[in-house]
Amino acid sequence: MEALTSSQPGQPPRHVAIIMDGNGRWAKARGLPRAAGHQRGASAVRKVVEGCVDLGIFCLTLYAFSSENWKRPPAEVDDLMGLLRLYLRREISGLNSSNVRVRFIGVRHDLAKDIRSLIDEAEGVTAGNDGMTLVIALNYGSHNEILAACRQLAEQAAAGSLQPADIDEGVFESCLDTSDIPHPDLIIRTSGEQRLSNFLLWQAAYAELMFVDTLWPDFCRENLEQAIDEFQRRDRRYGAASG
Ligand code: IPE
Ligand code: IPE
Ligand code: MG
């Protein structure tokens, strides 16, 4: 991947990350089961991915399932995993034709074996693509990710191959799932909730946050374009004086 630089002032974001929230409330408002909301949510994914490809976004990360989402009833977890299977089976060839490189972040060993195979296949088939990178955060949580990085560094220090004083941002980031992905420039959360829910906490240090009331199944290309327009009007200062 290219250098891990952020987008330039007034330019579109290089990396957009989305917390896709509100499927349950979308279904409830219609008297439908939560599964129906997740199904519509999966359709919204397709449109937003296409939109980002058309808009020339370099990287799109989608929060699909958090490390805390296992707390949901088993039937809902099964529905979500079933939709993921469907998505991977149906969409990978189209994504590959669109030159999209698919990547996953999060802990894989807790996932069903067939899902791990689909993930490996999706990453393998699209590995050589140099268009947009689509990162799917699955069984992902920043605390897990950061703790795993700490363990890795502590092991290296204990083995004598790393001096604690040499641990800087670069060394630390090299141990994160996102080591070769630029930090998000824009994080959008749908459904009106204003929190990050354990998503890209380290990487979000200077991301522009955007909280929109639209429920994820209703999020469309127009919403995406509006968010990108607003991003381009924001003044990112990274701690420097305002001008
Ligand atoms: C997002 O919608 C989907 C996942 C978290 C996997 P929710 O299922 O969280 O929808 P709400 O928040 O209950 O409306
Ligand atoms: C965050 O949404 C996780 C995903 C969108 C995958 P949640 O609905 O799980 O978050 P909380 O529980 O409201 O914080
Ligand atoms: Mg939610």
PDB file of C-alpha atoms and ligand atoms in Angstrom:
ATOM      1  CA  MET A   1       0.000   0.000   0.000  1.00  0.00           C
ATOM      2  CA  GLU A   2       1.046   3.615  -0.540  1.00  0.00           C
ATOM      3  CA  ALA A   3       2.613   5.788   2.132  1.00  0.00           C
ATOM      4  CA  LEU A   4       0.436   6.103   5.208  1.00  0.00           C
ATOM      5  CA  THR A   5      -0.283   9.790   4.672  1.00  0.00           C
ATOM      6  CA  SER A   6      -3.630  11.437   5.410  1.00  0.00           C
ATOM      7  CA  SER A   7      -5.737  13.349   2.912  1.00  0.00           C
ATOM      8  CA  GLN A   8      -4.777  16.905   1.943  1.00  0.00           C
ATOM      9  CA  PRO A   9      -6.720  19.991   3.130  1.00  0.00           C
ATOM     10  CA  GLY A  10      -9.953  20.477   1.180  1.00  0.00           C
ATOM     11  CA  GLN A  11      -9.520  17.105  -0.525  1.00  0.00           C
ATOM     12  CA  PRO A  12     -11.766  14.082  -0.084  1.00  0.00           C
ATOM     13  CA  PRO A  13     -10.807  11.668   2.710  1.00  0.00           C
ATOM     14  CA  ARG A  14      -8.345   8.968   1.730  1.00  0.00           C
ATOM     15  CA  HIS A  15      -9.725   6.590   4.315  1.00  0.00           C
ATOM     16  CA  VAL A  16     -13.391   6.521   5.329  1.00  0.00           C
ATOM     17  CA  ALA A  17     -14.438   4.251   8.212  1.00  0.00           C
ATOM     18  CA  ILE A  18     -18.067   3.540   9.030  1.00  0.00           C
ATOM     19  CA  ILE A  19     -19.755   2.272  12.182  1.00  0.00           C
ATOM     20  CA  MET A  20     -22.836   0.770  10.558  1.00  0.00           C
ATOM     21  CA  ASP A  21     -25.402   1.114  13.329  1.00  0.00           C
ATOM     22  CA  GLY A  22     -29.193   1.104  13.563  1.00  0.00           C
ATOM     23  CA  ASN A  23     -30.295  -2.111  11.831  1.00  0.00           C
ATOM     24  CA  GLY A  24     -32.304  -3.206  14.861  1.00  0.00           C
ATOM     25  CA  ARG A  25     -34.119   0.132  15.212  1.00  0.00           C
ATOM     26  CA  TRP A  26     -34.825   0.185  11.465  1.00  0.00           C
ATOM     27  CA  ALA A  27     -36.566  -3.201  11.789  1.00  0.00           C
ATOM     28  CA  LYS A  28     -38.367  -2.289  15.016  1.00  0.00           C
ATOM     29  CA  ALA A  29     -39.822   0.845  13.429  1.00  0.00           C
ATOM     30  CA  ARG A  30     -41.404  -1.395  10.797  1.00  0.00           C
ATOM     31  CA  GLY A  31     -42.565  -4.140  13.146  1.00  0.00           C
ATOM     32  CA  LEU A  32     -40.051  -6.528  11.548  1.00  0.00           C
ATOM     33  CA  PRO A  33     -37.596  -8.942  13.184  1.00  0.00           C
ATOM     34  CA  ARG A  34     -34.060  -7.620  13.764  1.00  0.00           C
ATOM     35  CA  ALA A  35     -32.839 -10.057  11.083  1.00  0.00           C
ATOM     36  CA  ALA A  36     -34.759  -8.030   8.481  1.00  0.00           C
ATOM     37  CA  GLY A  37     -32.824  -4.939   9.555  1.00  0.00           C
ATOM     38  CA  HIS A  38     -29.535  -6.774   9.189  1.00  0.00           C
ATOM     39  CA  GLN A  39     -30.584  -7.950   5.716  1.00  0.00           C
ATOM     40  CA  ARG A  40     -31.352  -4.406   4.608  1.00  0.00           C
ATOM     41  CA  GLY A  41     -28.106  -3.324   6.224  1.00  0.00           C
ATOM     42  CA  ALA A  42     -26.222  -5.765   4.016  1.00  0.00           C
ATOM     43  CA  SER A  43     -27.845  -4.186   0.927  1.00  0.00           C
ATOM     44  CA  ALA A  44     -26.714  -0.760   2.111  1.00  0.00           C
ATOM     45  CA  VAL A  45     -23.156  -2.113   2.316  1.00  0.00           C
ATOM     46  CA  ARG A  46     -23.144  -2.947  -1.366  1.00  0.00           C
ATOM     47  CA  LYS A  47     -24.291   0.555  -2.373  1.00  0.00           C
ATOM     48  CA  VAL A  48     -21.830   2.336  -0.124  1.00  0.00           C
ATOM     49  CA  VAL A  49     -18.914   0.196  -1.308  1.00  0.00           C
ATOM     50  CA  GLU A  50     -19.834   0.979  -4.926  1.00  0.00           C
ATOM     51  CA  GLY A  51     -20.160   4.666  -4.044  1.00  0.00           C
ATOM     52  CA  CYS A  52     -16.709   4.758  -2.473  1.00  0.00           C
ATOM     53  CA  VAL A  53     -15.174   3.007  -5.488  1.00  0.00           C
ATOM     54  CA  ASP A  54     -16.818   5.543  -7.833  1.00  0.00           C
ATOM     55  CA  LEU A  55     -15.690   8.462  -5.682  1.00  0.00           C
ATOM     56  CA  GLY A  56     -12.082   7.255  -5.763  1.00  0.00           C
ATOM     57  CA  ILE A  57     -11.822   6.657  -2.006  1.00  0.00           C
ATOM     58  CA  PHE A  58      -8.497   4.925  -1.295  1.00  0.00           C
ATOM     59  CA  CYS A  59      -9.654   2.876   1.670  1.00  0.00           C
ATOM     60  CA  LEU A  60     -13.032   2.063   3.239  1.00  0.00           C
ATOM     61  CA  THR A  61     -13.300   0.295   6.587  1.00  0.00           C
ATOM     62  CA  LEU A  62     -16.644  -1.153   7.673  1.00  0.00           C
ATOM     63  CA  TYR A  63     -17.348  -2.182  11.263  1.00  0.00           C
ATOM     64  CA  ALA A  64     -19.305  -5.381  10.667  1.00  0.00           C
ATOM     65  CA  PHE A  65     -19.110  -7.179  14.034  1.00  0.00           C
ATOM     66  CA  SER A  66     -17.454  -6.030  17.226  1.00  0.00           C
ATOM     67  CA  SER A  67     -15.707  -8.216  19.799  1.00  0.00           C
ATOM     68  CA  GLU A  68     -18.594  -7.238  22.113  1.00  0.00           C
ATOM     69  CA  ASN A  69     -21.338  -8.274  19.669  1.00  0.00           C
ATOM     70  CA  TRP A  70     -21.025 -11.896  20.910  1.00  0.00           C
ATOM     71  CA  LYS A  71     -23.154 -10.665  23.836  1.00  0.00           C
ATOM     72  CA  ARG A  72     -26.178 -10.711  21.524  1.00  0.00           C
ATOM     73  CA  PRO A  73     -28.592 -13.674  21.482  1.00  0.00           C
ATOM     74  CA  PRO A  74     -27.048 -16.651  19.644  1.00  0.00           C
ATOM     75  CA  ALA A  75     -29.779 -16.536  16.987  1.00  0.00           C
ATOM     76  CA  GLU A  76     -28.890 -12.933  16.117  1.00  0.00           C
ATOM     77  CA  VAL A  77     -25.172 -13.765  15.977  1.00  0.00           C
ATOM     78  CA  ASP A  78     -26.051 -16.652  13.624  1.00  0.00           C
ATOM     79  CA  ASP A  79     -28.075 -14.287  11.425  1.00  0.00           C
ATOM     80  CA  LEU A  80     -25.180 -11.848  11.230  1.00  0.00           C
ATOM     81  CA  MET A  81     -22.657 -14.592  10.437  1.00  0.00           C
ATOM     82  CA  GLY A  82     -25.064 -16.031   7.840  1.00  0.00           C
ATOM     83  CA  LEU A  83     -25.310 -12.649   6.131  1.00  0.00           C
ATOM     84  CA  LEU A  84     -21.547 -12.341   6.149  1.00  0.00           C
ATOM     85  CA  ARG A  85     -21.256 -15.754   4.455  1.00  0.00           C
ATOM     86  CA  LEU A  86     -23.770 -14.656   1.813  1.00  0.00           C
ATOM     87  CA  TYR A  87     -22.000 -11.345   1.288  1.00  0.00           C
ATOM     88  CA  LEU A  88     -18.619 -12.993   0.814  1.00  0.00           C
ATOM     89  CA  ARG A  89     -19.979 -15.671  -1.530  1.00  0.00           C
ATOM     90  CA  ARG A  90     -21.920 -13.195  -3.650  1.00  0.00           C
ATOM     91  CA  GLU A  91     -19.801 -10.083  -3.698  1.00  0.00           C
ATOM     92  CA  ILE A  92     -16.172 -11.134  -3.946  1.00  0.00           C
ATOM     93  CA  SER A  93     -16.116 -11.709  -7.691  1.00  0.00           C
ATOM     94  CA  GLY A  94     -17.735  -8.294  -8.310  1.00  0.00           C
ATOM     95  CA  LEU A  95     -15.337  -6.604  -5.906  1.00  0.00           C
ATOM     96  CA  ASN A  96     -12.463  -8.345  -7.662  1.00  0.00           C
ATOM     97  CA  SER A  97     -13.710  -7.087 -11.045  1.00  0.00           C
ATOM     98  CA  SER A  98     -13.804  -3.573  -9.560  1.00  0.00           C
ATOM     99  CA  ASN A  99     -10.110  -3.954  -8.608  1.00  0.00           C
ATOM    100  CA  VAL A 100     -10.979  -3.817  -4.867  1.00  0.00           C
ATOM    101  CA  ARG A 101      -8.554  -5.383  -2.404  1.00  0.00           C
ATOM    102  CA  VAL A 102     -10.411  -6.963   0.518  1.00  0.00           C
ATOM    103  CA  ARG A 103      -8.834  -7.150   3.979  1.00  0.00           C
ATOM    104  CA  PHE A 104     -10.100  -8.225   7.376  1.00  0.00           C
ATOM    105  CA  ILE A 105      -9.127  -6.924  10.802  1.00  0.00           C
ATOM    106  CA  GLY A 106     -10.113  -8.511  14.111  1.00  0.00           C
ATOM    107  CA  VAL A 107      -9.598 -11.846  15.830  1.00  0.00           C
ATOM    108  CA  ARG A 108     -10.121 -14.748  13.454  1.00  0.00           C
ATOM    109  CA  HIS A 109      -9.726 -17.825  15.601  1.00  0.00           C
ATOM    110  CA  ASP A 110     -13.161 -17.429  17.270  1.00  0.00           C
ATOM    111  CA  LEU A 111     -14.934 -17.435  13.895  1.00  0.00           C
ATOM    112  CA  ALA A 112     -16.443 -20.545  12.297  1.00  0.00           C
ATOM    113  CA  LYS A 113     -14.023 -22.513  10.144  1.00  0.00           C
ATOM    114  CA  ASP A 114     -15.962 -21.960   6.918  1.00  0.00           C
ATOM    115  CA  ILE A 115     -16.010 -18.207   7.544  1.00  0.00           C
ATOM    116  CA  ARG A 116     -12.245 -18.246   8.106  1.00  0.00           C
ATOM    117  CA  SER A 117     -11.908 -20.038   4.748  1.00  0.00           C
ATOM    118  CA  LEU A 118     -14.122 -17.457   3.013  1.00  0.00           C
ATOM    119  CA  ILE A 119     -12.016 -14.671   4.527  1.00  0.00           C
ATOM    120  CA  ASP A 120      -8.777 -16.302   3.361  1.00  0.00           C
ATOM    121  CA  GLU A 121     -10.262 -16.763  -0.095  1.00  0.00           C
ATOM    122  CA  ALA A 122     -11.524 -13.156  -0.302  1.00  0.00           C
ATOM    123  CA  GLU A 123      -8.133 -11.809   0.745  1.00  0.00           C
ATOM    124  CA  GLY A 124      -6.256 -14.220  -1.504  1.00  0.00           C
ATOM    125  CA  VAL A 125      -8.327 -13.624  -4.647  1.00  0.00           C
ATOM    126  CA  THR A 126      -8.146  -9.829  -4.319  1.00  0.00           C
ATOM    127  CA  ALA A 127      -4.594  -9.516  -2.951  1.00  0.00           C
ATOM    128  CA  GLY A 128      -3.120  -8.290  -6.226  1.00  0.00           C
ATOM    129  CA  ASN A 129      -5.699  -5.533  -6.773  1.00  0.00           C
ATOM    130  CA  ASP A 130      -4.552  -1.940  -6.514  1.00  0.00           C
ATOM    131  CA  GLY A 131      -7.884  -0.087  -6.500  1.00  0.00           C
ATOM    132  CA  MET A 132      -9.778   0.676  -3.300  1.00  0.00           C
ATOM    133  CA  THR A 133      -8.941  -1.314  -0.172  1.00  0.00           C
ATOM    134  CA  LEU A 134     -12.058  -2.559   1.602  1.00  0.00           C
ATOM    135  CA  VAL A 135     -11.299  -3.404   5.218  1.00  0.00           C
ATOM    136  CA  ILE A 136     -13.935  -5.422   7.049  1.00  0.00           C
ATOM    137  CA  ALA A 137     -13.671  -5.216  10.835  1.00  0.00           C
ATOM    138  CA  LEU A 138     -14.993  -8.555  12.039  1.00  0.00           C
ATOM    139  CA  ASN A 139     -14.782  -9.698  15.646  1.00  0.00           C
ATOM    140  CA  TYR A 140     -12.778  -6.513  15.990  1.00  0.00           C
ATOM    141  CA  GLY A 141     -12.216  -4.457  19.124  1.00  0.00           C
ATOM    142  CA  SER A 142      -9.508  -1.882  19.688  1.00  0.00           C
ATOM    143  CA  HIS A 143      -8.769  -3.035  23.228  1.00  0.00           C
ATOM    144  CA  ASN A 144      -8.020  -6.571  21.983  1.00  0.00           C
ATOM    145  CA  GLU A 145      -5.909  -5.199  19.170  1.00  0.00           C
ATOM    146  CA  ILE A 146      -3.873  -2.909  21.449  1.00  0.00           C
ATOM    147  CA  LEU A 147      -3.392  -5.611  24.092  1.00  0.00           C
ATOM    148  CA  ALA A 148      -2.196  -8.081  21.429  1.00  0.00           C
ATOM    149  CA  ALA A 149       0.331  -5.475  20.265  1.00  0.00           C
ATOM    150  CA  CYS A 150       1.531  -4.944  23.852  1.00  0.00           C
ATOM    151  CA  ARG A 151       1.975  -8.688  24.345  1.00  0.00           C
ATOM    152  CA  GLN A 152       3.941  -8.995  21.118  1.00  0.00           C
ATOM    153  CA  LEU A 153       6.273  -6.148  22.118  1.00  0.00           C
ATOM    154  CA  ALA A 154       6.667  -7.483  25.667  1.00  0.00           C
ATOM    155  CA  GLU A 155       7.635 -10.896  24.274  1.00  0.00           C
ATOM    156  CA  GLN A 156      10.263  -9.304  22.027  1.00  0.00           C
ATOM    157  CA  ALA A 157      11.603  -7.280  24.951  1.00  0.00           C
ATOM    158  CA  ALA A 158      11.699 -10.364  27.189  1.00  0.00           C
ATOM    159  CA  ALA A 159      13.585 -12.251  24.470  1.00  0.00           C
ATOM    160  CA  GLY A 160      16.088  -9.402  24.274  1.00  0.00           C
ATOM    161  CA  SER A 161      15.335  -8.523  20.636  1.00  0.00           C
ATOM    162  CA  LEU A 162      13.722  -5.162  21.450  1.00  0.00           C
ATOM    163  CA  GLN A 163      14.784  -2.380  23.793  1.00  0.00           C
ATOM    164  CA  PRO A 164      11.783  -0.792  25.591  1.00  0.00           C
ATOM    165  CA  ALA A 165      13.234   2.644  24.780  1.00  0.00           C
ATOM    166  CA  ASP A 166      12.963   1.812  21.072  1.00  0.00           C
ATOM    167  CA  ILE A 167       9.171   1.466  21.219  1.00  0.00           C
ATOM    168  CA  ASP A 168       7.849   4.457  19.314  1.00  0.00           C
ATOM    169  CA  GLU A 169       4.635   5.032  17.361  1.00  0.00           C
ATOM    170  CA  GLY A 170       6.003   3.275  14.285  1.00  0.00           C
ATOM    171  CA  VAL A 171       7.067   0.167  16.206  1.00  0.00           C
ATOM    172  CA  PHE A 172       3.742   0.047  18.039  1.00  0.00           C
ATOM    173  CA  GLU A 173       1.698   0.507  14.875  1.00  0.00           C
ATOM    174  CA  SER A 174       3.615  -2.274  13.150  1.00  0.00           C
ATOM    175  CA  CYS A 175       1.965  -4.647  15.649  1.00  0.00           C
ATOM    176  CA  LEU A 176      -1.598  -3.474  14.981  1.00  0.00           C
ATOM    177  CA  ASP A 177      -3.998  -5.209  12.561  1.00  0.00           C
ATOM    178  CA  THR A 178      -3.962  -1.970  10.557  1.00  0.00           C
ATOM    179  CA  SER A 179      -0.166  -1.740  10.206  1.00  0.00           C
ATOM    180  CA  ASP A 180      -0.314  -1.215   6.439  1.00  0.00           C
ATOM    181  CA  ILE A 181      -3.496   0.873   6.347  1.00  0.00           C
ATOM    182  CA  PRO A 182      -3.544   4.672   6.700  1.00  0.00           C
ATOM    183  CA  HIS A 183      -5.361   6.118   9.707  1.00  0.00           C
ATOM    184  CA  PRO A 184      -9.011   6.951   9.016  1.00  0.00           C
ATOM    185  CA  ASP A 185      -9.564  10.558   7.959  1.00  0.00           C
ATOM    186  CA  LEU A 186     -13.322  10.378   8.448  1.00  0.00           C
ATOM    187  CA  ILE A 187     -15.302   8.124  10.777  1.00  0.00           C
ATOM    188  CA  ILE A 188     -19.054   8.099  10.189  1.00  0.00           C
ATOM    189  CA  ARG A 189     -21.470   6.555  12.682  1.00  0.00           C
ATOM    190  CA  THR A 190     -25.084   6.133  11.672  1.00  0.00           C
ATOM    191  CA  SER A 191     -28.210   5.949  13.860  1.00  0.00           C
ATOM    192  CA  GLY A 192     -27.556   8.975  16.064  1.00  0.00           C
ATOM    193  CA  GLU A 193     -25.334   7.226  18.635  1.00  0.00           C
ATOM    194  CA  GLN A 194     -22.294   9.311  19.471  1.00  0.00           C
ATOM    195  CA  ARG A 195     -19.595   6.877  20.551  1.00  0.00           C
ATOM    196  CA  LEU A 196     -16.848   4.776  18.998  1.00  0.00           C
ATOM    197  CA  SER A 197     -17.777   1.432  20.611  1.00  0.00           C
ATOM    198  CA  ASN A 198     -14.183   0.119  20.653  1.00  0.00           C
ATOM    199  CA  PHE A 199     -13.547   0.949  16.963  1.00  0.00           C
ATOM    200  CA  LEU A 200     -10.088   2.084  15.778  1.00  0.00           C
ATOM    201  CA  LEU A 201      -9.349   3.931  19.029  1.00  0.00           C
ATOM    202  CA  TRP A 202      -5.618   4.345  18.413  1.00  0.00           C
ATOM    203  CA  GLN A 203      -6.066   5.049  14.705  1.00  0.00           C
ATOM    204  CA  ALA A 204      -8.849   7.620  15.275  1.00  0.00           C
ATOM    205  CA  ALA A 205      -6.527  10.069  17.070  1.00  0.00           C
ATOM    206  CA  TYR A 206      -7.079  12.795  14.453  1.00  0.00           C
ATOM    207  CA  ALA A 207     -10.017  11.432  12.492  1.00  0.00           C
ATOM    208  CA  GLU A 208     -12.936  13.738  11.810  1.00  0.00           C
ATOM    209  CA  LEU A 209     -15.980  12.226  13.503  1.00  0.00           C
ATOM    210  CA  MET A 210     -19.402  12.464  11.936  1.00  0.00           C
ATOM    211  CA  PHE A 211     -22.546  11.266  13.642  1.00  0.00           C
ATOM    212  CA  VAL A 212     -25.586  11.064  11.411  1.00  0.00           C
ATOM    213  CA  ASP A 213     -29.146  10.230  12.450  1.00  0.00           C
ATOM    214  CA  THR A 214     -29.869   8.035   9.415  1.00  0.00           C
ATOM    215  CA  LEU A 215     -30.229   4.375  10.343  1.00  0.00           C
ATOM    216  CA  TRP A 216     -27.717   2.188   8.518  1.00  0.00           C
ATOM    217  CA  PRO A 217     -30.242   0.374   6.234  1.00  0.00           C
ATOM    218  CA  ASP A 218     -31.359   3.808   4.944  1.00  0.00           C
ATOM    219  CA  PHE A 219     -27.823   5.136   4.436  1.00  0.00           C
ATOM    220  CA  CYS A 220     -27.390   5.789   0.727  1.00  0.00           C
ATOM    221  CA  ARG A 221     -24.968   7.323  -1.697  1.00  0.00           C
ATOM    222  CA  GLU A 222     -26.388  10.790  -1.093  1.00  0.00           C
ATOM    223  CA  ASN A 223     -25.637  10.472   2.640  1.00  0.00           C
ATOM    224  CA  LEU A 224     -22.103   9.364   1.790  1.00  0.00           C
ATOM    225  CA  GLU A 225     -21.572  12.310  -0.549  1.00  0.00           C
ATOM    226  CA  GLN A 226     -22.951  14.736   2.072  1.00  0.00           C
ATOM    227  CA  ALA A 227     -20.544  13.373   4.678  1.00  0.00           C
ATOM    228  CA  ILE A 228     -17.614  13.730   2.289  1.00  0.00           C
ATOM    229  CA  ASP A 229     -18.661  17.303   1.425  1.00  0.00           C
ATOM    230  CA  GLU A 230     -18.817  18.214   5.089  1.00  0.00           C
ATOM    231  CA  PHE A 231     -15.424  16.589   5.681  1.00  0.00           C
ATOM    232  CA  GLN A 232     -13.907  18.789   2.987  1.00  0.00           C
ATOM    233  CA  ARG A 233     -15.165  21.901   4.788  1.00  0.00           C
ATOM    234  CA  ARG A 234     -13.573  20.946   8.103  1.00  0.00           C
ATOM    235  CA  ASP A 235     -10.313  22.434   9.267  1.00  0.00           C
ATOM    236  CA  ARG A 236      -7.951  19.688  10.466  1.00  0.00           C
ATOM    237  CA  ARG A 237      -5.292  21.233  12.629  1.00  0.00           C
ATOM    238  CA  TYR A 238      -3.456  18.316  14.271  1.00  0.00           C
ATOM    239  CA  GLY A 239      -2.688  20.552  17.237  1.00  0.00           C
ATOM    240  CA  ALA A 240      -1.379  23.502  15.225  1.00  0.00           C
ATOM    241  CA  ALA A 241      -2.754  27.049  15.577  1.00  0.00           C
ATOM    242  CA  SER A 242      -5.983  27.820  13.755  1.00  0.00           C
ATOM    243  CA  GLY A 243      -5.560  30.043  10.756  1.00  0.00           C
TER     244      GLY A 243
HETATM  245  C1  IPE B   1     -25.734  -2.618  13.621  1.00  0.00           C
HETATM  246  O1  IPE B   1     -27.058  -2.498  13.956  1.00  0.00           O
HETATM  247  C2  IPE B   1     -25.339  -4.038  13.304  1.00  0.00           C
HETATM  248  C3  IPE B   1     -24.333  -4.592  14.232  1.00  0.00           C
HETATM  249  C4  IPE B   1     -23.941  -4.042  15.348  1.00  0.00           C
HETATM  250  C5  IPE B   1     -23.754  -5.858  13.882  1.00  0.00           C
HETATM  251  P1  IPE B   1     -27.616  -2.868  15.404  1.00  0.00           P
HETATM  252  O2  IPE B   1     -28.032  -4.295  15.395  1.00  0.00           O
HETATM  253  O3  IPE B   1     -26.649  -2.504  16.468  1.00  0.00           O
HETATM  254  O4  IPE B   1     -28.895  -1.936  15.465  1.00  0.00           O
HETATM  255  P2  IPE B   1     -29.477  -1.177  16.724  1.00  0.00           P
HETATM  256  O5  IPE B   1     -28.363  -0.365  17.328  1.00  0.00           O
HETATM  257  O6  IPE B   1     -29.979  -2.231  17.664  1.00  0.00           O
HETATM  258  O7  IPE B   1     -30.585  -0.336  16.163  1.00  0.00           O
HETATM  259  C1  IPE B   2     -21.078  -1.052  17.058  1.00  0.00           C
HETATM  260  O1  IPE B   2     -22.455  -1.058  17.175  1.00  0.00           O
HETATM  261  C2  IPE B   2     -20.597  -2.287  16.358  1.00  0.00           C
HETATM  262  C3  IPE B   2     -20.934  -2.387  14.944  1.00  0.00           C
HETATM  263  C4  IPE B   2     -21.546  -1.487  14.224  1.00  0.00           C
HETATM  264  C5  IPE B   2     -20.472  -3.587  14.293  1.00  0.00           C
HETATM  265  P1  IPE B   2     -23.190  -1.585  18.487  1.00  0.00           P
HETATM  266  O2  IPE B   2     -24.632  -1.434  18.235  1.00  0.00           O
HETATM  267  O3  IPE B   2     -22.691  -2.938  18.834  1.00  0.00           O
HETATM  268  O4  IPE B   2     -22.661  -0.568  19.593  1.00  0.00           O
HETATM  269  P2  IPE B   2     -23.239  -0.174  21.021  1.00  0.00           P
HETATM  270  O5  IPE B   2     -23.429  -1.451  21.789  1.00  0.00           O
HETATM  271  O6  IPE B   2     -24.527   0.549  20.811  1.00  0.00           O
HETATM  272  O7  IPE B   2     -22.193   0.721  21.614  1.00  0.00           O
HETATM  273 MG    MG B   3     -26.386  -0.830  17.574  1.00  0.00          MG
END
